[in-house]
Tab-separated table of C-alpha atoms in Angstrom:
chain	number	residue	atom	x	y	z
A	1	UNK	CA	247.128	105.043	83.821
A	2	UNK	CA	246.074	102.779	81.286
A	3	UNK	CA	244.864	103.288	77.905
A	4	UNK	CA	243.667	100.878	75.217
A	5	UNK	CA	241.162	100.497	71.823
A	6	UNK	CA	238.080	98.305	72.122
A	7	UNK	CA	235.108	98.119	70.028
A	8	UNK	CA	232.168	98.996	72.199
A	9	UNK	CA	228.978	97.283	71.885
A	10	UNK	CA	227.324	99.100	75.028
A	11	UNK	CA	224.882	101.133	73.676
A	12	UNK	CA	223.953	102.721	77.356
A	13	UNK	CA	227.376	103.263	78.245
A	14	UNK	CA	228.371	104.842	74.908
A	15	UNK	CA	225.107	107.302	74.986
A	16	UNK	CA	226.344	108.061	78.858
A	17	UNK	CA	229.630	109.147	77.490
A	18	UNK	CA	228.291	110.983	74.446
A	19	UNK	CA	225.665	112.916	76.833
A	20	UNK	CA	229.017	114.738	78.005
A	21	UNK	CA	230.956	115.529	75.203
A	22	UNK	CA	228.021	116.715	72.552
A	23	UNK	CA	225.119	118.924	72.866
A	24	UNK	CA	221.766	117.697	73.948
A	25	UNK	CA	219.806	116.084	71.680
A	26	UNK	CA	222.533	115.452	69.487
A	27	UNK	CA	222.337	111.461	68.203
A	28	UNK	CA	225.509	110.877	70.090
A	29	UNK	CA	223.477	110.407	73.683
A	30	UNK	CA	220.578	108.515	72.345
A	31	UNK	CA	220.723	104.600	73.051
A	32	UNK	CA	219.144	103.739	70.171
A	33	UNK	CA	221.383	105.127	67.781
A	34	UNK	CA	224.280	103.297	69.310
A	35	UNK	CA	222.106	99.994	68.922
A	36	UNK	CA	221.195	101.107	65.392
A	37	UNK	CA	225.039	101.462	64.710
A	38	UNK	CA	225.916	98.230	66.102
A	39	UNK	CA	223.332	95.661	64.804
A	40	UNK	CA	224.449	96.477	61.052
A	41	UNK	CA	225.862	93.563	60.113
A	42	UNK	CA	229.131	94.889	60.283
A	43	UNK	CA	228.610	98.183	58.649
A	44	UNK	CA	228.838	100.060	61.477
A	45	UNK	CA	231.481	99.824	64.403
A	46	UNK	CA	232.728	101.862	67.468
A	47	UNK	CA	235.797	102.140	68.951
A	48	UNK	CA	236.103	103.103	72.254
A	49	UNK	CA	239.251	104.545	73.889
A	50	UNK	CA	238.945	102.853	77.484
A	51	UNK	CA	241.088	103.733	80.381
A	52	UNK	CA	242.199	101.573	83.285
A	53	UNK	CA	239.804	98.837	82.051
A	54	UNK	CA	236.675	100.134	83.021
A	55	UNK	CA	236.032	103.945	81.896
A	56	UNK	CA	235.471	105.054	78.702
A	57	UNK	CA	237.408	108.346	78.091
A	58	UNK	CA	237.037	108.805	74.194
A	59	UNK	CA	235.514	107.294	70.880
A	60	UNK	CA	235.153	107.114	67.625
A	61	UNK	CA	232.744	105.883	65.347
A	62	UNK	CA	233.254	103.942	62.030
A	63	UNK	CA	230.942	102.916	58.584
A	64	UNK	CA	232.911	100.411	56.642
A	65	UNK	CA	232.772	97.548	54.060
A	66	UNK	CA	229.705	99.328	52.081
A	67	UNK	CA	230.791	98.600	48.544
A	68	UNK	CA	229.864	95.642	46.468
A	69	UNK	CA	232.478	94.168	46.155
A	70	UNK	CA	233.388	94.446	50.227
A	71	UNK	CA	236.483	96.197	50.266
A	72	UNK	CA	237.684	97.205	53.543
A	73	UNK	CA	236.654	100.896	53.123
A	74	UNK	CA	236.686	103.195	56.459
A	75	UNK	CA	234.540	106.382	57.403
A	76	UNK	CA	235.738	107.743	60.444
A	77	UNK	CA	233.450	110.274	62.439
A	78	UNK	CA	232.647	111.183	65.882
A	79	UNK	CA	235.919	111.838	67.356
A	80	UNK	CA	235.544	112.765	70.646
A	81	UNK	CA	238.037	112.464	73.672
A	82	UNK	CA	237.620	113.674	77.595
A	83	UNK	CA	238.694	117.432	77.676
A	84	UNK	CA	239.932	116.590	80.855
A	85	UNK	CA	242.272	113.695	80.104
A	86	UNK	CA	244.907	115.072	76.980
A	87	UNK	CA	245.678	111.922	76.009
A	88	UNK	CA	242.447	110.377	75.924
A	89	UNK	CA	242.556	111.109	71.680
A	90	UNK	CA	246.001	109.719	70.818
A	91	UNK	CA	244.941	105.750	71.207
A	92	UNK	CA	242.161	106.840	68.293
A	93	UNK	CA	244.314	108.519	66.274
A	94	UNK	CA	246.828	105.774	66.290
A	95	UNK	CA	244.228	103.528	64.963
A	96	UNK	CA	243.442	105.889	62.084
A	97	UNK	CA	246.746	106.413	61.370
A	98	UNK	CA	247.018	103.022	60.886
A	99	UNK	CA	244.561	103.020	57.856
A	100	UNK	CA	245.887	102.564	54.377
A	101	UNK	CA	242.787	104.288	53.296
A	102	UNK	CA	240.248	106.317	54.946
A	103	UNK	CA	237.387	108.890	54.628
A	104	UNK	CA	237.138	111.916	57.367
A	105	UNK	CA	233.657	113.937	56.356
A	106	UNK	CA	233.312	117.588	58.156
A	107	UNK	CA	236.686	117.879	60.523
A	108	UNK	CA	237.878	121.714	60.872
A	109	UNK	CA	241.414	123.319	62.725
A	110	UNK	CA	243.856	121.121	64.439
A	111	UNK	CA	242.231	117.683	63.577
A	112	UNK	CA	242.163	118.575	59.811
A	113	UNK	CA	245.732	119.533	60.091
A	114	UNK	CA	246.764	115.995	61.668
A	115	UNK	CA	244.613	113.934	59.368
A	116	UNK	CA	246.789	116.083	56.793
A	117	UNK	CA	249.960	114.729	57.902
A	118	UNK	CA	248.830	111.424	57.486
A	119	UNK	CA	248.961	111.989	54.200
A	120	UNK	CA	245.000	112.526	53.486
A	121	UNK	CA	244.161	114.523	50.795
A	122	UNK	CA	241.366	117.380	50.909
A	123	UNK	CA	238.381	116.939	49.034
A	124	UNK	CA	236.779	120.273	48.024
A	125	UNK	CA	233.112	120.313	49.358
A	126	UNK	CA	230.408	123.378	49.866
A	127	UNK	CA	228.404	123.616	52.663
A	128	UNK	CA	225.014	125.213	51.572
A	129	UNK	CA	221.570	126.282	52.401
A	130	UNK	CA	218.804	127.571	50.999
A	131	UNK	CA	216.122	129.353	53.882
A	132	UNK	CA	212.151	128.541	51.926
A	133	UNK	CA	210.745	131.783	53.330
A	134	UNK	CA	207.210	131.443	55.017
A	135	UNK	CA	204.676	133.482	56.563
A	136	UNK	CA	203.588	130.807	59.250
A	137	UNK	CA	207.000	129.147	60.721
A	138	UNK	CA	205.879	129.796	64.037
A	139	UNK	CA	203.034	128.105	63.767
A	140	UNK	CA	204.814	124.968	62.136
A	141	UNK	CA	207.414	124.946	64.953
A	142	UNK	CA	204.428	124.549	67.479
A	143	UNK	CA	202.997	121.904	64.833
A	144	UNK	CA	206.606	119.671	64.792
A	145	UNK	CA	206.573	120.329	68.944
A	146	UNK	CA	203.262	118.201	69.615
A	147	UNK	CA	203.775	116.188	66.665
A	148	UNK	CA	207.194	115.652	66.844
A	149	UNK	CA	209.114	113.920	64.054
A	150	UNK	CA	208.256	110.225	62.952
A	151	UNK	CA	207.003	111.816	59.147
A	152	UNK	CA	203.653	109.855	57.722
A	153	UNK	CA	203.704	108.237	54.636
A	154	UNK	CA	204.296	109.607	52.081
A	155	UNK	CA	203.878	108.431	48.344
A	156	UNK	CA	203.636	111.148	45.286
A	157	UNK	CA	203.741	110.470	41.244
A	158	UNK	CA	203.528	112.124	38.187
A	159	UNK	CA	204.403	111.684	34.712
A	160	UNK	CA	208.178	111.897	35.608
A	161	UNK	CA	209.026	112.021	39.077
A	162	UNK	CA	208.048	109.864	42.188
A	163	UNK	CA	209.053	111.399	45.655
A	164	UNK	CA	208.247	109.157	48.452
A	165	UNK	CA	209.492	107.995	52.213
A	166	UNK	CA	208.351	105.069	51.935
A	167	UNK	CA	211.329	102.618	50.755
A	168	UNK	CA	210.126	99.622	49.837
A	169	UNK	CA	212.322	96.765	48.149
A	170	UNK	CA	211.591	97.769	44.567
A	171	UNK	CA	212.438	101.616	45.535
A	172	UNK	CA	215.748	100.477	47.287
A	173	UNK	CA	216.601	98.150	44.192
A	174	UNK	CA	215.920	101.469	41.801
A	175	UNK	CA	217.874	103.697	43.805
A	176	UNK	CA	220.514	101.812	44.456
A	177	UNK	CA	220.923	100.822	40.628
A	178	UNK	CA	221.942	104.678	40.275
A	179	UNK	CA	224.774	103.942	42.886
A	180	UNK	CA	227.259	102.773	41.392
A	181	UNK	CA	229.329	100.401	43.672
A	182	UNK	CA	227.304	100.531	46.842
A	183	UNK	CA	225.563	97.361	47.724
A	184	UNK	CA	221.870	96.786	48.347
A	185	UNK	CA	222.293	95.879	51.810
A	186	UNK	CA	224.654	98.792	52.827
A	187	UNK	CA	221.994	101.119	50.940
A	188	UNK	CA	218.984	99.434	52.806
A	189	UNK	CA	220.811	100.121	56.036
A	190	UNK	CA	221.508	103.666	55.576
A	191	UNK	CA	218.103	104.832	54.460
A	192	UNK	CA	215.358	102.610	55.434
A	193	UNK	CA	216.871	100.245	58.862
A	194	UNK	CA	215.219	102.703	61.242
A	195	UNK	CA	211.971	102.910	59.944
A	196	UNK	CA	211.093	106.420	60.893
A	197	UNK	CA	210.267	107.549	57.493
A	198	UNK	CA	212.482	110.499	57.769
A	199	UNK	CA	214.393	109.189	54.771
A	200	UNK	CA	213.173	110.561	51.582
A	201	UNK	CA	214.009	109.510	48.299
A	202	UNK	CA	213.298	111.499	44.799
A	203	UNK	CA	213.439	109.497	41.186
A	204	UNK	CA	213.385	110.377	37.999
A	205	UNK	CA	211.962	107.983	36.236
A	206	UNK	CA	212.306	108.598	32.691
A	207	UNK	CA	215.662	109.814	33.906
A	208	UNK	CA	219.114	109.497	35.732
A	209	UNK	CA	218.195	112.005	38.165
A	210	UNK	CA	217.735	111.094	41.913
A	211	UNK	CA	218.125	113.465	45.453
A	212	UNK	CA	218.033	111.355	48.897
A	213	UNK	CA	216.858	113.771	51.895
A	214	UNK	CA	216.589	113.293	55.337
A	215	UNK	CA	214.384	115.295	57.433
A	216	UNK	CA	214.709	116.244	61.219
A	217	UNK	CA	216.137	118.972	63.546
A	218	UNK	CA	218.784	121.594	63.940
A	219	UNK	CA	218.295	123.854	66.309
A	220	UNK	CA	214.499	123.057	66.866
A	221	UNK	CA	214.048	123.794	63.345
A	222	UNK	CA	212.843	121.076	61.105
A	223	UNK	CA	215.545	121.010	58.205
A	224	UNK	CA	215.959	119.032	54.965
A	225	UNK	CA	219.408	117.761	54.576
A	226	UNK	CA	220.157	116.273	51.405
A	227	UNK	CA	222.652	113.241	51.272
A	228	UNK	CA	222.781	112.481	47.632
A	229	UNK	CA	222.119	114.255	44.360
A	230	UNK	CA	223.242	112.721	40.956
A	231	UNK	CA	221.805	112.938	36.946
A	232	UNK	CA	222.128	115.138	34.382
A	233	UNK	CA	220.938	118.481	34.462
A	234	UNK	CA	217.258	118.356	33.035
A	235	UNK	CA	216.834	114.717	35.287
A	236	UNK	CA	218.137	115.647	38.732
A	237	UNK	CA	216.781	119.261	38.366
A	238	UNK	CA	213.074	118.002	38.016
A	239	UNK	CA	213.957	115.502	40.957
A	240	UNK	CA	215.568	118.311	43.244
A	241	UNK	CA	211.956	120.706	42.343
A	242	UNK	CA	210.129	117.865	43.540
A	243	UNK	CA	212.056	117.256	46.947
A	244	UNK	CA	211.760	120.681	47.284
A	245	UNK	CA	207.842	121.166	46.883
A	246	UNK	CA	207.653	118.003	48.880
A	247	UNK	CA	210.220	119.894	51.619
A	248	UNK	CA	207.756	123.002	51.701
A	249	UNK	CA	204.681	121.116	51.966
A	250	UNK	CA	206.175	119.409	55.411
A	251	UNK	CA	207.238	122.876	56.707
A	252	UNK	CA	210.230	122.655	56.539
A	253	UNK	CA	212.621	126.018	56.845
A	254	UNK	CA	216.364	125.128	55.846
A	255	UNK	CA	216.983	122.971	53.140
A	256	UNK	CA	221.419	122.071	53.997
A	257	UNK	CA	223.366	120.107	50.951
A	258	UNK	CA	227.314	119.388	51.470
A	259	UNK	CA	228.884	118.856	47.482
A	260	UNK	CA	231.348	117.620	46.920
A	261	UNK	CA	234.189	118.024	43.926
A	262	UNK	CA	232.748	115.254	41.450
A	263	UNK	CA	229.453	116.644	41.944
A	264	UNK	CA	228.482	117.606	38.406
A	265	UNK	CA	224.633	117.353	39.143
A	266	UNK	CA	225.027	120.450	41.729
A	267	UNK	CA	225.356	122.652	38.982
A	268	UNK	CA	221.867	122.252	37.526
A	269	UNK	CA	220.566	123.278	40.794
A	270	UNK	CA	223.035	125.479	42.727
A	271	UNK	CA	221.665	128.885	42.048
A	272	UNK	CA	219.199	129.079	44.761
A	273	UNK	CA	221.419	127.877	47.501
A	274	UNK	CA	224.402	130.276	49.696
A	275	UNK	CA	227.405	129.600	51.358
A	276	UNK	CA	227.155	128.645	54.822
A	277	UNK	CA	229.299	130.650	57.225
A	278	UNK	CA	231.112	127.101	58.255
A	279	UNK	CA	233.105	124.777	55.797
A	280	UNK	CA	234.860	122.240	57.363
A	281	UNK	CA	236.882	120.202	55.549
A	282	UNK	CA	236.948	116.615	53.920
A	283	UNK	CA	239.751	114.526	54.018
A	284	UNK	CA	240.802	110.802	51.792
A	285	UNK	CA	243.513	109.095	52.157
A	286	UNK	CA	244.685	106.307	49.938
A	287	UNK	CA	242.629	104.894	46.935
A	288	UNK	CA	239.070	105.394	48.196
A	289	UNK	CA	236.404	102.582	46.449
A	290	UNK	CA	233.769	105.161	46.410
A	291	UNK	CA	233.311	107.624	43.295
A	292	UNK	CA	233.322	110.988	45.303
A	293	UNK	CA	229.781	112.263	44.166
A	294	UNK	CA	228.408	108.900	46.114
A	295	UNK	CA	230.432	110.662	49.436
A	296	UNK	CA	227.245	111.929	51.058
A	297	UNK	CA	226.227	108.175	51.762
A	298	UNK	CA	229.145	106.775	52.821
A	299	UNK	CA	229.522	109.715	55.311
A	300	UNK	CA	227.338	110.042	58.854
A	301	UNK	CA	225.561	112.907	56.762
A	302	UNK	CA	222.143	112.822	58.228
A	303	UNK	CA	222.333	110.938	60.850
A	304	UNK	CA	222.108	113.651	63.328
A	305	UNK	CA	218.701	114.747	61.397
A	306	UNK	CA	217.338	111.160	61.332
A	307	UNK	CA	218.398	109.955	64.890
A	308	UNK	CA	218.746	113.819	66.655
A	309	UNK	CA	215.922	114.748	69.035
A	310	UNK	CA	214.416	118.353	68.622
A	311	UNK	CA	216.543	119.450	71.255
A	312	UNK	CA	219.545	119.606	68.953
């Protein structure tokens, strides 16, 4: 038996193999997330672990080369080998082992432990959410079933904030002058490259403050997951009320936030969100290029909500 790294570019083949390793509906057996991926412009990339030339027994998927200034940067996420076939992993974790520098979001028990003896580091991150209690959430389930969840457009102002899904060039330009070292193109990728409009975005703009949401599925309920929250406390608090009101007003039940250790701007905020039974892990190795309060959009956090059917 043979086993060797190549980076895929099948989109059916990888969705085939992702159908039987994930749950259903996760993004991992869709087609056109894999073709999403892989016409980035080199952004995105994923390495399949193929056996005996022809079968696909494991992968892993990749975001690299976001920065401005195009360092070779590497988010690894998505491991997933055949149960059946033990060493179906070890080709993939050669590669990563490999890695002078690399970022693992959201990896818990044995893999965070190996990860740890290649000398990563663990970031602390919270995983939080806060439930927006409602009298009608049956009847907004049955509303998200028929309508499912490509989100209108969506455009609101007022003296101070604008929330909107609608990312045009001048919104990507002003959000991504508040990100510090991530490139337009990377940041036009991310957020606006699928179109859906699931992407929402939450200025300040007589302020530093900004939240980035993405809106979609877990469990068949429709969640807010936010991706990025930075500004000082009176800025990205009146930006985080805004994404919120704009959250309820959707229907939306779960509002999920991952922080990490540099985020400062969590603080002006964090009162009205718990502890979420799970915390996995976050792992760096080397000197990453990213300031860790920018992690969120360098990671695949909310990907699942923005490419995830309502199955998930």
């Amino acid at each position: 038996m043979n086993l060797f790294i190549s980076e895929f570019e099948d989109a059916e083949t990888l969705a085939r193999f992702g159908e039987t390793v994930a749950p259903g509906g996760s993004a991992v057996g869709l087609p056109e997330y894999y073709q999403w991926l892989l016409s980035s412009d080199g952004f995105g990339v994923v390495h399949g672990c193929v056996k005996d030339e022809d079968e696909i027994v494991g992968m892993l998927h990749e975001i690299r080369a976001f920065g401005t200034d195009k360092t070779k940067s590497s988010t690894c996420f998505n491991f997933f080998s055949d149960p059946s076939l033990a060493a179906s992993g070890f080709p993939l974790m050669a590669y990563i082992m490999r890695k002078k520098r690399f970022f693992i979001p959201g990896v818990q028990g044995a893999l965070a432990e190996s990860y740890k003896k290649m000398k990563a580091r663990e970031v602390a991150s919270l995983w939080m959410r806060k439930i927006h209690f409602r009298t009608n959430w049956i009847k907004l389930l049955k509303d998200y079933a028929r309508s499912g969840i490509h989100m209108p457009d969506h455009y609101s102002e007022d003296d101070q904030v604008v929330v909107t899904n609608m990312l045009s060039d001048e919104v990507l330009h002003d959000v991504t002058a508040r990100l510090f070292g991530l490139s337009l193109e990377y940041v036009r990728w991310r957020l606006a490259s699928k179109g859906s409009r699931r992407c929402v975005v939450s200025i300040d703009q007589h302020g530093d403050g900004l939240v980035i949401g993405v809106i979609g599925y877990r469990k068949r309920v429709p969640v807010l997951r936010i991706i990025h929250l930075s500004g000082s406390s009176p800025s990205v608090r009146r930006s985080h009320e805004r994404m919120q009101n704009f959250a309820r007003a959707c229907g939306i039940a779960v509002t999920l936030i991952t922080v990490f250790s540099a985020s400062q701007a969590f603080g002006a905020v964090c009162s009205s969100y718990a502890l979420m039974k799970s915390q996995p892990l976050t792992m760096i190795k080397g000197d990453y290029p990213v300031d860790e309060c920018f992690l969120g959009l360098v990671s695949d956090l909310g990907l699942q909500e923005q490419w995830g059917s309502m199955r998930w």
